[in-house]
Each structure stands twice: as structure tokens, then as C-alpha cells.
mmCIF file of C-alpha atoms in Angstrom:
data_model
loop_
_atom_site.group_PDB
_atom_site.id
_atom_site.type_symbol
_atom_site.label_atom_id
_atom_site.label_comp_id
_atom_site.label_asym_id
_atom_site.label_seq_id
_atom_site.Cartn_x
_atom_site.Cartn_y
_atom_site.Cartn_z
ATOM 1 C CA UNK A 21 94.758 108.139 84.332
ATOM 2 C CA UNK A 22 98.511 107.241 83.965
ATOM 3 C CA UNK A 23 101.007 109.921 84.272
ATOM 4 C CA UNK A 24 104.373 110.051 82.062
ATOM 5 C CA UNK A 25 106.778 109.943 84.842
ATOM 6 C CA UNK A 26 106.718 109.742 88.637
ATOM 7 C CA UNK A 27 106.490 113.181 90.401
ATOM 8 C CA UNK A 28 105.757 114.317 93.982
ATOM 9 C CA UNK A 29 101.950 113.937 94.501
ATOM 10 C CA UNK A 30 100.096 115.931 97.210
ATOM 11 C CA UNK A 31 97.415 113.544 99.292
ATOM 12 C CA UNK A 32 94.270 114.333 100.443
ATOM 13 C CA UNK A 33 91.743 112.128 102.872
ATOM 14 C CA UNK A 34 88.608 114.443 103.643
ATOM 15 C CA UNK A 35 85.772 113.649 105.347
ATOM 16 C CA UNK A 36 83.068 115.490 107.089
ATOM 17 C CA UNK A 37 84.945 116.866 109.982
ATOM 18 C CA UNK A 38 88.376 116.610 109.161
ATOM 19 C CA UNK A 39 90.683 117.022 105.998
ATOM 20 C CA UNK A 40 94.469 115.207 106.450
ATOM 21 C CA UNK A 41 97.048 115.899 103.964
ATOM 22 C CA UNK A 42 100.641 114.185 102.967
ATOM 23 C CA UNK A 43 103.042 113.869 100.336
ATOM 24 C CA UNK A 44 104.119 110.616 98.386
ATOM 25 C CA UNK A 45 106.668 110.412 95.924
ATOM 26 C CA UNK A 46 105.898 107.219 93.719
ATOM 27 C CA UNK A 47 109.172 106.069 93.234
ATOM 28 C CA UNK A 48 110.052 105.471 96.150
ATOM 29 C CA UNK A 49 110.324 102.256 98.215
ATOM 30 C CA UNK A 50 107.540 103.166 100.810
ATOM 31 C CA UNK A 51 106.192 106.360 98.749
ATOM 32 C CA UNK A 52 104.066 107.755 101.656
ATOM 33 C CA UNK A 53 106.081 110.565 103.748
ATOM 34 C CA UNK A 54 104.425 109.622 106.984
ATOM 35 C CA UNK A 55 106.333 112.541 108.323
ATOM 36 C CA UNK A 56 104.238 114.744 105.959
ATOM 37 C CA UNK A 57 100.842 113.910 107.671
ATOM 38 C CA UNK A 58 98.893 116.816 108.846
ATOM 39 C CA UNK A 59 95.492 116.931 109.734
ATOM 40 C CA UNK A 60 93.111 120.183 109.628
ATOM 41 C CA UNK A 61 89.489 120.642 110.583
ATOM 42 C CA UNK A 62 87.293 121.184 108.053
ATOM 43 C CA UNK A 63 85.309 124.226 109.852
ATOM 44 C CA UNK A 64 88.308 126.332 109.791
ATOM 45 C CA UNK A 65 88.796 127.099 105.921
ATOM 46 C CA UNK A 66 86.360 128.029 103.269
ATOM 47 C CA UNK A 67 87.661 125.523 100.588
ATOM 48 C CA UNK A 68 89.698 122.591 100.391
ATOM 49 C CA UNK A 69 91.930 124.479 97.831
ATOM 50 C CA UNK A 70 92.209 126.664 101.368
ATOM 51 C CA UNK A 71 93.268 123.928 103.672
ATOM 52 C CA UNK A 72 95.807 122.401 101.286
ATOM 53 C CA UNK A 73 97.264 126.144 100.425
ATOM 54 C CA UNK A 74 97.738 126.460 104.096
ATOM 55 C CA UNK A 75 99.186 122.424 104.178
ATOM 56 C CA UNK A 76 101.845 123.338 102.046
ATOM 57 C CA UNK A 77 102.847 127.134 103.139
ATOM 58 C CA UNK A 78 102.866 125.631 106.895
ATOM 59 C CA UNK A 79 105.264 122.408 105.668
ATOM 60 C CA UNK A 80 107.114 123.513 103.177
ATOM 61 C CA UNK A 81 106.194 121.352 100.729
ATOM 62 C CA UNK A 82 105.746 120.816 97.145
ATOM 63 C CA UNK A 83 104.173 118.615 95.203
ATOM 64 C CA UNK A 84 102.934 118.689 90.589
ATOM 65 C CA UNK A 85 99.759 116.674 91.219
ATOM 66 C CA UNK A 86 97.523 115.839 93.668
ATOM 67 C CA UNK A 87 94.914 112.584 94.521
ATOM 68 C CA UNK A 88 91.750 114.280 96.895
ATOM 69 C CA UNK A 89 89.776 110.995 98.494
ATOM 70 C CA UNK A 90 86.659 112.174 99.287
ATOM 71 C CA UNK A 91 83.886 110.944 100.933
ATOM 72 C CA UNK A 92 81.125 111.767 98.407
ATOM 73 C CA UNK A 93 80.418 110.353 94.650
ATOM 74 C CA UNK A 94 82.819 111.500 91.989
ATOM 75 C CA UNK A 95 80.602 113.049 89.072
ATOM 76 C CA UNK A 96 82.462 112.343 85.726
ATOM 77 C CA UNK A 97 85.956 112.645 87.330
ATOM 78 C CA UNK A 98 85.070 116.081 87.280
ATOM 79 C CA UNK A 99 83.599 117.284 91.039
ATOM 80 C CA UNK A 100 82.522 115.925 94.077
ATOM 81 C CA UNK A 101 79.923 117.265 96.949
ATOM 82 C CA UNK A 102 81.212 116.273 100.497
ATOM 83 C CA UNK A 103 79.064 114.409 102.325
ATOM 84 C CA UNK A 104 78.367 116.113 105.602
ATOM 85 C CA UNK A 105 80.382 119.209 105.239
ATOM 86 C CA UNK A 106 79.719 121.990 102.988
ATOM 87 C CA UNK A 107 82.996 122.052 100.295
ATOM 88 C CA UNK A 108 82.076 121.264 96.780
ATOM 89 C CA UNK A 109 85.147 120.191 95.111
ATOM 90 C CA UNK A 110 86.150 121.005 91.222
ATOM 91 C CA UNK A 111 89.300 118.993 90.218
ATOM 92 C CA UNK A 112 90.035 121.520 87.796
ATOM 93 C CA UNK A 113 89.644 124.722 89.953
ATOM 94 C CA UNK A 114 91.872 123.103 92.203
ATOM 95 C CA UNK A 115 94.749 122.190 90.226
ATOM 96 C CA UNK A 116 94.250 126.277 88.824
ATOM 97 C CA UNK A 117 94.636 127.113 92.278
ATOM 98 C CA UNK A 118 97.159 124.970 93.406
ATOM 99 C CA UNK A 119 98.948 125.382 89.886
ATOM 100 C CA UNK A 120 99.308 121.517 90.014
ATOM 101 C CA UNK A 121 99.791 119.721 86.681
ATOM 102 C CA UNK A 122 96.092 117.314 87.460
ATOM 103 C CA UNK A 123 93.780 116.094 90.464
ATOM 104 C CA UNK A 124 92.143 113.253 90.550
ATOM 105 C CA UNK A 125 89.354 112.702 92.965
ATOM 106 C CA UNK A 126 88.250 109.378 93.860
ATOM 107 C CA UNK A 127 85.895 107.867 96.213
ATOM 108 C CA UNK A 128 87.092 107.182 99.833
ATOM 109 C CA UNK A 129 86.739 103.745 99.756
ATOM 110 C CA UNK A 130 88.514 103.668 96.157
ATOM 111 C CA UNK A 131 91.227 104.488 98.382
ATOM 112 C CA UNK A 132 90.964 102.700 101.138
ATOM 113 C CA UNK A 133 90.739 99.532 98.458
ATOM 114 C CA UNK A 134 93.759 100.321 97.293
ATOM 115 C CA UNK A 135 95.663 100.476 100.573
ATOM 116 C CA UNK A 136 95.884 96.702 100.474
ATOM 117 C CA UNK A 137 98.343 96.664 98.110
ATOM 118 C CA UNK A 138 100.825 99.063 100.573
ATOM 119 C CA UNK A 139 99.799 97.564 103.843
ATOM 120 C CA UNK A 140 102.038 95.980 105.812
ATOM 121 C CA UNK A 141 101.951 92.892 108.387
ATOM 122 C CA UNK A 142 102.233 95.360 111.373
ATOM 123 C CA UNK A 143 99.240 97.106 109.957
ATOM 124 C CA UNK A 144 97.263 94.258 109.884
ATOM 125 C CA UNK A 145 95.330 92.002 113.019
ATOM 126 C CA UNK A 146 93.827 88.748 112.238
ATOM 127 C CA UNK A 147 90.587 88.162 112.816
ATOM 128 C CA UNK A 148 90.448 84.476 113.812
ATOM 129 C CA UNK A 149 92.829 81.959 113.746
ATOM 130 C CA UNK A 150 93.668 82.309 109.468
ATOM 131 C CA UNK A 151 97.102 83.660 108.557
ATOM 132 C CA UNK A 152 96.901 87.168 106.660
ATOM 133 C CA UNK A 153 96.269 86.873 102.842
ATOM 134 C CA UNK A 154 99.385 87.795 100.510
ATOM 135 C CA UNK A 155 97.987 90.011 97.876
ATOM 136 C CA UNK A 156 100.268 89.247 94.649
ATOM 137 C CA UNK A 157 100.658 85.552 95.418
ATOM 138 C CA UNK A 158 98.145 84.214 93.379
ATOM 139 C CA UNK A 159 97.191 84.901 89.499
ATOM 140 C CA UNK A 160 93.863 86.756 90.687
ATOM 141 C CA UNK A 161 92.782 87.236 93.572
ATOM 142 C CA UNK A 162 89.276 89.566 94.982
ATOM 143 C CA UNK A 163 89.309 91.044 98.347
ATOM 144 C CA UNK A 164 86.363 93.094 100.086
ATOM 145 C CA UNK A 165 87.069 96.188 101.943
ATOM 146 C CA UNK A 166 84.624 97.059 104.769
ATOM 147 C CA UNK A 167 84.125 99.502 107.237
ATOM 148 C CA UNK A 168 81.792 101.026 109.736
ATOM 149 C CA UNK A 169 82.421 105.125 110.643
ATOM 150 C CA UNK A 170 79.872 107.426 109.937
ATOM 151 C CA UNK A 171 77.910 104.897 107.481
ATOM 152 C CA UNK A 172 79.158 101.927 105.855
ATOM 153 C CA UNK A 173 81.747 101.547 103.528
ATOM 154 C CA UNK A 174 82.362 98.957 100.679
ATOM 155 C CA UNK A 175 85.158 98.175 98.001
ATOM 156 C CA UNK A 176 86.667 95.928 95.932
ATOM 157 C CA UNK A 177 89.434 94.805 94.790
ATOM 158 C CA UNK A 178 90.667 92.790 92.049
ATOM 159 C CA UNK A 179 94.364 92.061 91.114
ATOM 160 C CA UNK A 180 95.009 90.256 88.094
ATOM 161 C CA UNK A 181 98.081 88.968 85.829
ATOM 162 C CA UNK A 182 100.093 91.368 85.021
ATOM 163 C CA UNK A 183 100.629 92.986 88.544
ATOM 164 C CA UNK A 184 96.999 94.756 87.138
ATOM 165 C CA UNK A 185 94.444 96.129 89.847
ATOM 166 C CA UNK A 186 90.926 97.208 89.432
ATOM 167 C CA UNK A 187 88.752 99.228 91.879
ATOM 168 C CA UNK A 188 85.300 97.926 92.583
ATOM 169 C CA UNK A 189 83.574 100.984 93.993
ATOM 170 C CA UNK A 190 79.965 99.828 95.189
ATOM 171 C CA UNK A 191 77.222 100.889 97.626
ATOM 172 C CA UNK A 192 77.389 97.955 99.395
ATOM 173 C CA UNK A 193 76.386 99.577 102.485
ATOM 174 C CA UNK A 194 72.794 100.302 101.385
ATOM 175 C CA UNK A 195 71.881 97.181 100.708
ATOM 176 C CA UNK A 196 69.073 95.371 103.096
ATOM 177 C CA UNK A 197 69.648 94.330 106.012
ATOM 178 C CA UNK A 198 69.096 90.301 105.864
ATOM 179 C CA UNK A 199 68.135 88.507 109.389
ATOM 180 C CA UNK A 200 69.469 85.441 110.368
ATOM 181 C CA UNK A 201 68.492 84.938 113.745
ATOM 182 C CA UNK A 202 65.420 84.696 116.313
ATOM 183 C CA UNK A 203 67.058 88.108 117.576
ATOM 184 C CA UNK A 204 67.371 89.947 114.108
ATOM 185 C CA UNK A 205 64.157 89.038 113.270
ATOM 186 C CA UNK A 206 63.073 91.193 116.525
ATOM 187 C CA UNK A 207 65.322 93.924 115.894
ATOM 188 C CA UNK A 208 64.664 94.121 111.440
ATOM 189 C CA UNK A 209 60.847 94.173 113.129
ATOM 190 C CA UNK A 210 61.699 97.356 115.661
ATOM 191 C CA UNK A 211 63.764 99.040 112.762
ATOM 192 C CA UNK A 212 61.483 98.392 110.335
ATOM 193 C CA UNK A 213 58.582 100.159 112.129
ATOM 194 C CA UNK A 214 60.900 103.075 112.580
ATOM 195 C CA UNK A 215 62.475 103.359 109.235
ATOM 196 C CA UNK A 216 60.726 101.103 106.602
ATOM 197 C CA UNK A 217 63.423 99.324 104.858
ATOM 198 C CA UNK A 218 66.438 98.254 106.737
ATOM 199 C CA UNK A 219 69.598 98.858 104.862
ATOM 200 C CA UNK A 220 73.094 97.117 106.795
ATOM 201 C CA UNK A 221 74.612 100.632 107.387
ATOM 202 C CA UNK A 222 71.239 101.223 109.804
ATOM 203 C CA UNK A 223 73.009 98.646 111.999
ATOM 204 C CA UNK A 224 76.729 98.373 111.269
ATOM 205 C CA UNK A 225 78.035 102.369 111.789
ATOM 206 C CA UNK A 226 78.354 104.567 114.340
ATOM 207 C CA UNK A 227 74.544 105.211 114.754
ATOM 208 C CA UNK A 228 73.561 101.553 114.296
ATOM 209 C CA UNK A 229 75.076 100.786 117.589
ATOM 210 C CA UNK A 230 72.170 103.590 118.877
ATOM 211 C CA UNK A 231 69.244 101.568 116.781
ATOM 212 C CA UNK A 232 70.584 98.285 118.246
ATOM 213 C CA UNK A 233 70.211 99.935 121.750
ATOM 214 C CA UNK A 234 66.783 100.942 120.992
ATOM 215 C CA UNK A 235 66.069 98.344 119.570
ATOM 216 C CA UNK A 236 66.981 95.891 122.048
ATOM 217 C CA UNK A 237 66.029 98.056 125.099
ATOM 218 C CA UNK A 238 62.270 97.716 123.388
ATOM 219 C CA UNK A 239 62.620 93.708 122.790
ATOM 220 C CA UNK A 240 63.464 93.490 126.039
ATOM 221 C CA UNK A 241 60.724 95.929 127.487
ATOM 222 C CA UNK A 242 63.280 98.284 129.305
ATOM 223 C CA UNK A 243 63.922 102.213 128.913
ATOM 224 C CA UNK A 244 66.311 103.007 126.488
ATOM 225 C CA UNK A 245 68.533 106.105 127.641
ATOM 226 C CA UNK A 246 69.668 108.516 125.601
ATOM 227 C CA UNK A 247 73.246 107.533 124.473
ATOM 228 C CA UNK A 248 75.414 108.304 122.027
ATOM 229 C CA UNK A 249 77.472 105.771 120.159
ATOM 230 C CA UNK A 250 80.696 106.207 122.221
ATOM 231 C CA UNK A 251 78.762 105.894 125.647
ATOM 232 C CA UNK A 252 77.243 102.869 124.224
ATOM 233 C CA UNK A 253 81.035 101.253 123.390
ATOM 234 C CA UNK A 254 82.363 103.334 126.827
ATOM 235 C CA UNK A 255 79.772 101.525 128.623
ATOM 236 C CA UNK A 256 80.383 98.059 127.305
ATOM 237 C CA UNK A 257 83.935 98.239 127.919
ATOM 238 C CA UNK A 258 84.528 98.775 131.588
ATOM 239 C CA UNK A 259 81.555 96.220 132.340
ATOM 240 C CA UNK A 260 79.088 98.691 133.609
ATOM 241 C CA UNK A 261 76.163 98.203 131.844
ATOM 242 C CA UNK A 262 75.571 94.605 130.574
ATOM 243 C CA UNK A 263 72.766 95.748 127.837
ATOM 244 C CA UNK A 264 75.463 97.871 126.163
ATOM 245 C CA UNK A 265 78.078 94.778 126.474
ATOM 246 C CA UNK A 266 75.183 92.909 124.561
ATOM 247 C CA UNK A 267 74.519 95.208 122.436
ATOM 248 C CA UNK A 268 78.145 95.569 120.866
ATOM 249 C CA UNK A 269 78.391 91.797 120.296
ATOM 250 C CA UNK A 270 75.042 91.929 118.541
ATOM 251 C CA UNK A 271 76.909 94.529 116.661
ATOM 252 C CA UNK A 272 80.050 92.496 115.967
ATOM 253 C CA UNK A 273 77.865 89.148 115.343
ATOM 254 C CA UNK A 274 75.832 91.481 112.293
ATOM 255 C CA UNK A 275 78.778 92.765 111.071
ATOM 256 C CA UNK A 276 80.024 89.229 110.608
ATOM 257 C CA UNK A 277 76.782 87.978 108.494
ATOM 258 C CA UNK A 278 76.855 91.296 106.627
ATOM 259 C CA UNK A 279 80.791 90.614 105.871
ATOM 260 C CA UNK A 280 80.417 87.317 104.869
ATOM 261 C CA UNK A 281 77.039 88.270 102.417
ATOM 262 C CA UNK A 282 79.732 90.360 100.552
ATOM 263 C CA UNK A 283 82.409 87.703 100.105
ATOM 264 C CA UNK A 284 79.435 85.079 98.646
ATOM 265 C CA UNK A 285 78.121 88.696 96.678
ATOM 266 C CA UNK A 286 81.515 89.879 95.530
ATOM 267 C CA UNK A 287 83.409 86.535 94.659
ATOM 268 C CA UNK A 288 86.022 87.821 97.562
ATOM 269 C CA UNK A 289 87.438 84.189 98.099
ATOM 270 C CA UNK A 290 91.002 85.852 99.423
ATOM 271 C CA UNK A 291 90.254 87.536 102.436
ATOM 272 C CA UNK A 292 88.228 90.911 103.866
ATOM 273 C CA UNK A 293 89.993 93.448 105.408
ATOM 274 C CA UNK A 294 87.770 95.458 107.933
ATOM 275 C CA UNK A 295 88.687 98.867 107.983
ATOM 276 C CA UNK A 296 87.288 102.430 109.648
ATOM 277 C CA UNK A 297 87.479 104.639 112.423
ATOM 278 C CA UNK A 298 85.680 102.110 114.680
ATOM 279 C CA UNK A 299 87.391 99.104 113.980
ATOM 280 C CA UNK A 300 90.059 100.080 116.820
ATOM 281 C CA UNK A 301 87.188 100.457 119.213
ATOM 282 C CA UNK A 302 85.651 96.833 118.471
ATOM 283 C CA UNK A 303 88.513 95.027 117.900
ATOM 284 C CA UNK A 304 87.764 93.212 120.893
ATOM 285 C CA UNK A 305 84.197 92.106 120.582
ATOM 286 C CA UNK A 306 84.795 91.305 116.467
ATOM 287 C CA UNK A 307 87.969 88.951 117.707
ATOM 288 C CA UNK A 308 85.976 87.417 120.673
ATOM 289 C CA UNK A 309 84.364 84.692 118.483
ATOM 290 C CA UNK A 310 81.117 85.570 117.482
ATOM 291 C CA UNK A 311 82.058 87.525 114.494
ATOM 292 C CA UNK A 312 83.489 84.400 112.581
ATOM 293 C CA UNK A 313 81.308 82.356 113.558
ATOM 294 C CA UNK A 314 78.090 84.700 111.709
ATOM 295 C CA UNK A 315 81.243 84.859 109.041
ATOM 296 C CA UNK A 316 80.850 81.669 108.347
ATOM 297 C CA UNK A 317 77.382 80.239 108.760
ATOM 298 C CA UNK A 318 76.775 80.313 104.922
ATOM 299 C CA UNK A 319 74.943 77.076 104.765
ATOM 300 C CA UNK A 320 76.734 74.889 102.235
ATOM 301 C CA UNK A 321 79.425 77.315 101.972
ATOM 302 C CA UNK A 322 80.301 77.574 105.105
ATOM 303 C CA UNK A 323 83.576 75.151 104.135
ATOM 304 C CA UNK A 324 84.066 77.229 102.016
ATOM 305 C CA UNK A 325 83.949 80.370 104.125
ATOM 306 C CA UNK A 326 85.902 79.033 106.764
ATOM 307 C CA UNK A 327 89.084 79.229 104.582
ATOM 308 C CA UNK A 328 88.535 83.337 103.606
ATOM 309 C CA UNK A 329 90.811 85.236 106.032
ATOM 310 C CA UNK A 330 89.658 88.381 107.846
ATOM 311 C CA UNK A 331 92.146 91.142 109.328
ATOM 312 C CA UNK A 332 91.487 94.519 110.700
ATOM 313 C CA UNK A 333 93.257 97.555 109.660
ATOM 314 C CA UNK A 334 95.121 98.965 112.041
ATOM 315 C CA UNK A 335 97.063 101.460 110.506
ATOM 316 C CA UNK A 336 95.735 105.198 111.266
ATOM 317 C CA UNK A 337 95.519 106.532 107.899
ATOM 318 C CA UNK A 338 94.079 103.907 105.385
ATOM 319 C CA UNK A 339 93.052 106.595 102.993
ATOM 320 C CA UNK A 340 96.445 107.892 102.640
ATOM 321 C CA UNK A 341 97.967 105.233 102.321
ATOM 322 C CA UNK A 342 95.433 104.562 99.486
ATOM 323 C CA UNK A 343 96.168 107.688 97.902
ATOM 324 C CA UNK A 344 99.929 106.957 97.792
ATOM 325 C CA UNK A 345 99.414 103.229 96.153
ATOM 326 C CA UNK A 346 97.261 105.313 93.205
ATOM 327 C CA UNK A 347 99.908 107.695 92.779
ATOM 328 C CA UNK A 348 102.665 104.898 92.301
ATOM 329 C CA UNK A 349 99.964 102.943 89.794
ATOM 330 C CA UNK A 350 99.104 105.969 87.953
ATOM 331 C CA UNK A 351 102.518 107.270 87.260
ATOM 332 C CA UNK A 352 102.962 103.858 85.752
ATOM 333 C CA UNK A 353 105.123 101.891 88.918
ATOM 334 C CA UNK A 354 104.441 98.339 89.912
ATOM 335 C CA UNK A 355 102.600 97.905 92.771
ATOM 336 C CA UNK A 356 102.366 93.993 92.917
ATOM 337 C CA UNK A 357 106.339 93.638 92.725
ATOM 338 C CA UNK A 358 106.347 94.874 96.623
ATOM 339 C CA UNK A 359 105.307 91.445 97.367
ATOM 340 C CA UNK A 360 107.284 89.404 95.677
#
């Protein structure tokens, strides 16, 4: 989907519990308005084509098409049913609505792919002691975008001669779980019992820090409260409750195996950027060590791995930012020259 000509492009991130909006106009140096960020909650309109009517009566705005990233799958370009809240999304009703000249509705993670190529070095914090990855530096180049929130996101993304980019949009999330120590044996065992398979988003999201409490409360024969995942991160941070401190670098350990399974499954030799609302929270634990190390115990690639860079996202609104590097590529701007 390439537009004729670059034109003020209205920005939508939604997930389950909130919707944030913004403006980007593509030809511009840094296209996203960041003063044009608004966020609503979901609960309070009927319809997205609600929330972004009120968006642009309450700014002032105004904006001739609009890119919706939406946490949900995208049937034929066409609509998309929001996972975890109730708005069903038609990309046609909306731009009738709206009076907008298209929509285009992509998967979140489309969008939070494409965010790489906008990022700057003050978004990003390395995770270990690797310099941050130049996207546009080399004639291709494959990253992996990851990210724990509500379940577990994965991406792709490919550039390619020609200052060309390609989305890899997966469902790397679902796949199963794959132990690698005396410990994840245990806990795949307790999981299992309680779930049958054992996907990696049962342990690396917000509720997999709750199964990894369970399940090491019942390795270890103790009672397992009943905690929610912030108490379980609240916990382990001011030092009061050393199963909870174990239990998040268990977390950040997986989350390193499960991140370096997707470079070896993915080809993404240039770096992984870890991305989601959590990633602020665990920044700590991920950095302390133990993260890169599970990165790279690959066996006979772990040479290999030991080169692939890993940075967090730290910027607050990955999605938009997303959004705004799609509506420079699809009204036909360069993205890769930003880097040269």
C-alpha cells in the first residue's frame, strides 16, 4: 500500500485497555508529532471510530489517512477483532466515518517492527556489553522484535538493498516452551500438569511471572500466595521476599533462551530489540547477567551468538512510533536514508 504523495496520517496504538492516538506527517525529518500523543481508555467509547472522533475534535487536528495498530489478526486487510476488548474494527467503515482518504490496519507487532527503523540511540539500552546495531549499515540485515505485556509478542524485520523493508509478522509467542535446565525441566513438568503443552508466552508475559511463582513455590514445597504479576516484580524489587527475587531472574534467564531460539529460528544475526510494557520493569534483572548468558548458550553457536547485540526499548510509545515509520514508507519516503 503506497500512497501518491505524503499527507498528514492519523496514528492509532490500541490495545485491550487503552487506545493512544497521534499525528505524523511523513515528510518530515522526525514525522511523529510527539506533542500530538493522547491516550484514551478503551471503556469509555463505543467504537474506535468514537475515540479517534473525539482525538481529533479535542486537538484540533487533521489528518487524510490513518494507520490503526491493533492488537488482534488483520483478516484480508479488511477488519480486525481486538483482543481483549470488545471493538471490532472495519478499515472501511472507518475511513467513511472519519471521511479519511484509506486505513490500514496492521498487527501491533508489525508496528512495533517497524519502529527500528525511527528509533533513536536515547531510545535504546544495551543489553550487555555489545554496542547498539545500526540498521541501514549493512546490505541486509534481520532483526527480531520481542516483547512480554499481556502475552508475547514477535516480529521481524528484514531490510534489504534498496533502503527496502519487509515485515515478518509471526506467532512466535506460541511456540513450545523448550527446557534447558535441571530447573525448567521442574517447572515445563508443574506447567505441563496444569496446562498440557507449554507454549513460551505461558512463562515470558505478565501472567508467566504468576506460573513461575506457582510453579516454583510447588518445586520447592512452599505455599504459593495469591499474587498478581506486579506484587510479584514489587516484591522482588525492594528485597522483601527472596522467592519473588528468584523468581524474576528465572524469568529474565527464560526470556534469554527463548530470545536467543528466535535469532537461531529467524536468521536475526543483527541484533534483538526487546520491547513491551514490562521491559521497563525488568530492565534490571534482564541486564544483571543471566539473560545473556541463556542468550548465548547455543551450543556450537554460541560464538556465534555472542556477537548478536540485544537492546531494550525504552521509548514509551513503540507502536507509534511504528505507525509513523509506515506512513513515511507507504507514502513512498526513504526510511533507510535516516541512517546514513
Amino acid at each position: 500500500m503506497v500512497a501518491t504523495n505524503a499527507a498528514p496520517t492519523l496514528l492509532a496504538d490500541l490495545g485491550g485497555t487503552n487506545v493512544r492516538f497521534a499525528i505524523s506527517h511523513p515528510d518530515r525529518e522526525h514525522p511523529l508529532l510527539e506533542e500530538s500523543i493522547r491516550r484514551y481508555h478503551v471503556a469509555d467509547f463505543g467504537s474506535l471510530g468514537e475515540a479517534a472522533s473525539e482525538y481529533l475534535r479535542e486537538t484540533g487536528l487533521e489528518a487524510k489517512r490513518a494507520i490503526i495498530a491493533a492488537a488482534g489478526r488483520i483478516v484480508d486487510n479488511e477488519s480486525v477483532k481486538i483482543t481483549n476488548n470488545p471493538w471490532q474494527i472495519s478499515s472501511r467503515e472507518l475511513a467513511a466515518k472519519l471521511k479519511l482518504e484509506s486505513v490500514h490496519l496492521v498487527n501491533d507487532f508489525a508496528a512495533q517492527s517497524m519502529a527500528v527503523l525511527l528509533l533513536k540511540p536515547k531510545d535504546l539500552v544495551p543489553v550487555g556489553a555489545l554496542p547498539l546495531p545500526e540498521p541501514g549499515h549493512e546490505e541486509e540485515q534481520t532483526f527480531v522484535i520481542v516483547g512480554p505485556g499481556t502475552g508475547l509478542g514477535v516480529g521481524g524485520l528484514l531490510l534489504r538493498p534498496g533502503g527496502r523493508s519487509s515485515i515478518l509478522q509471526t506467532e512466535g509467542g506460541h511456540a513450545g516452551f523448550a527446557a534447558h535446565t535441571a530447573e525448567d525441566i521442574e517447572i515445563l513438568r508443574y506447567l505441563n500438569v496444569r496446562y498440557g503443552r507449554v507454549s513460551n508466552e505461558r512463562l515470558i508475559c505478565g501472567q508467566g511471572l504468576v506460573n513461575l511463582y506457582d510453579a516454583i513455590c510447588a518445586i520447592q514445597g512452599k505455599k504459593a500466595e495469591e499474587l498478581k504479576p506486579e506484587d510479584v516484580t514489587r516484591l522482588a524489587e525492594n528485597g522483601s521476599d527472596p522467592l519473588c527475587e528468584q523468581v524474576v531472574e528465572t524469568f529474565a534467564g527464560i526470556f534469554g533462551s527463548v530470545a536467543g531460539d528466535l535469532v537461531l529460528g529467524l536468521g536475526g544475526w543483527n541484533g534483538v530489540y526487546l520491547t513491551g510494557g514490562m521491559i521497563p520493569i525488568l530492565l534490571p534483572w534482564v541486564q544483571k547477567g543471566l539473560f545473556r548468558q541463556r542468550f548465548e548458550a547455543k551450543g556450537r553457536f554460541k560464538e556465534t551468538m555472542a556477537a548478536v547485540p540485544t537492546q531494550a526499548i525504552m521509548n514509551p510509545e513503540p507502536g507509534l512510533v511504528g505507525c509513523a515509520a509506515m506512513s513515511v514508507a507507504e507514502s513512498g519516503g526513504k526510511l533507510m536514508q535516516r541512517f546514513d
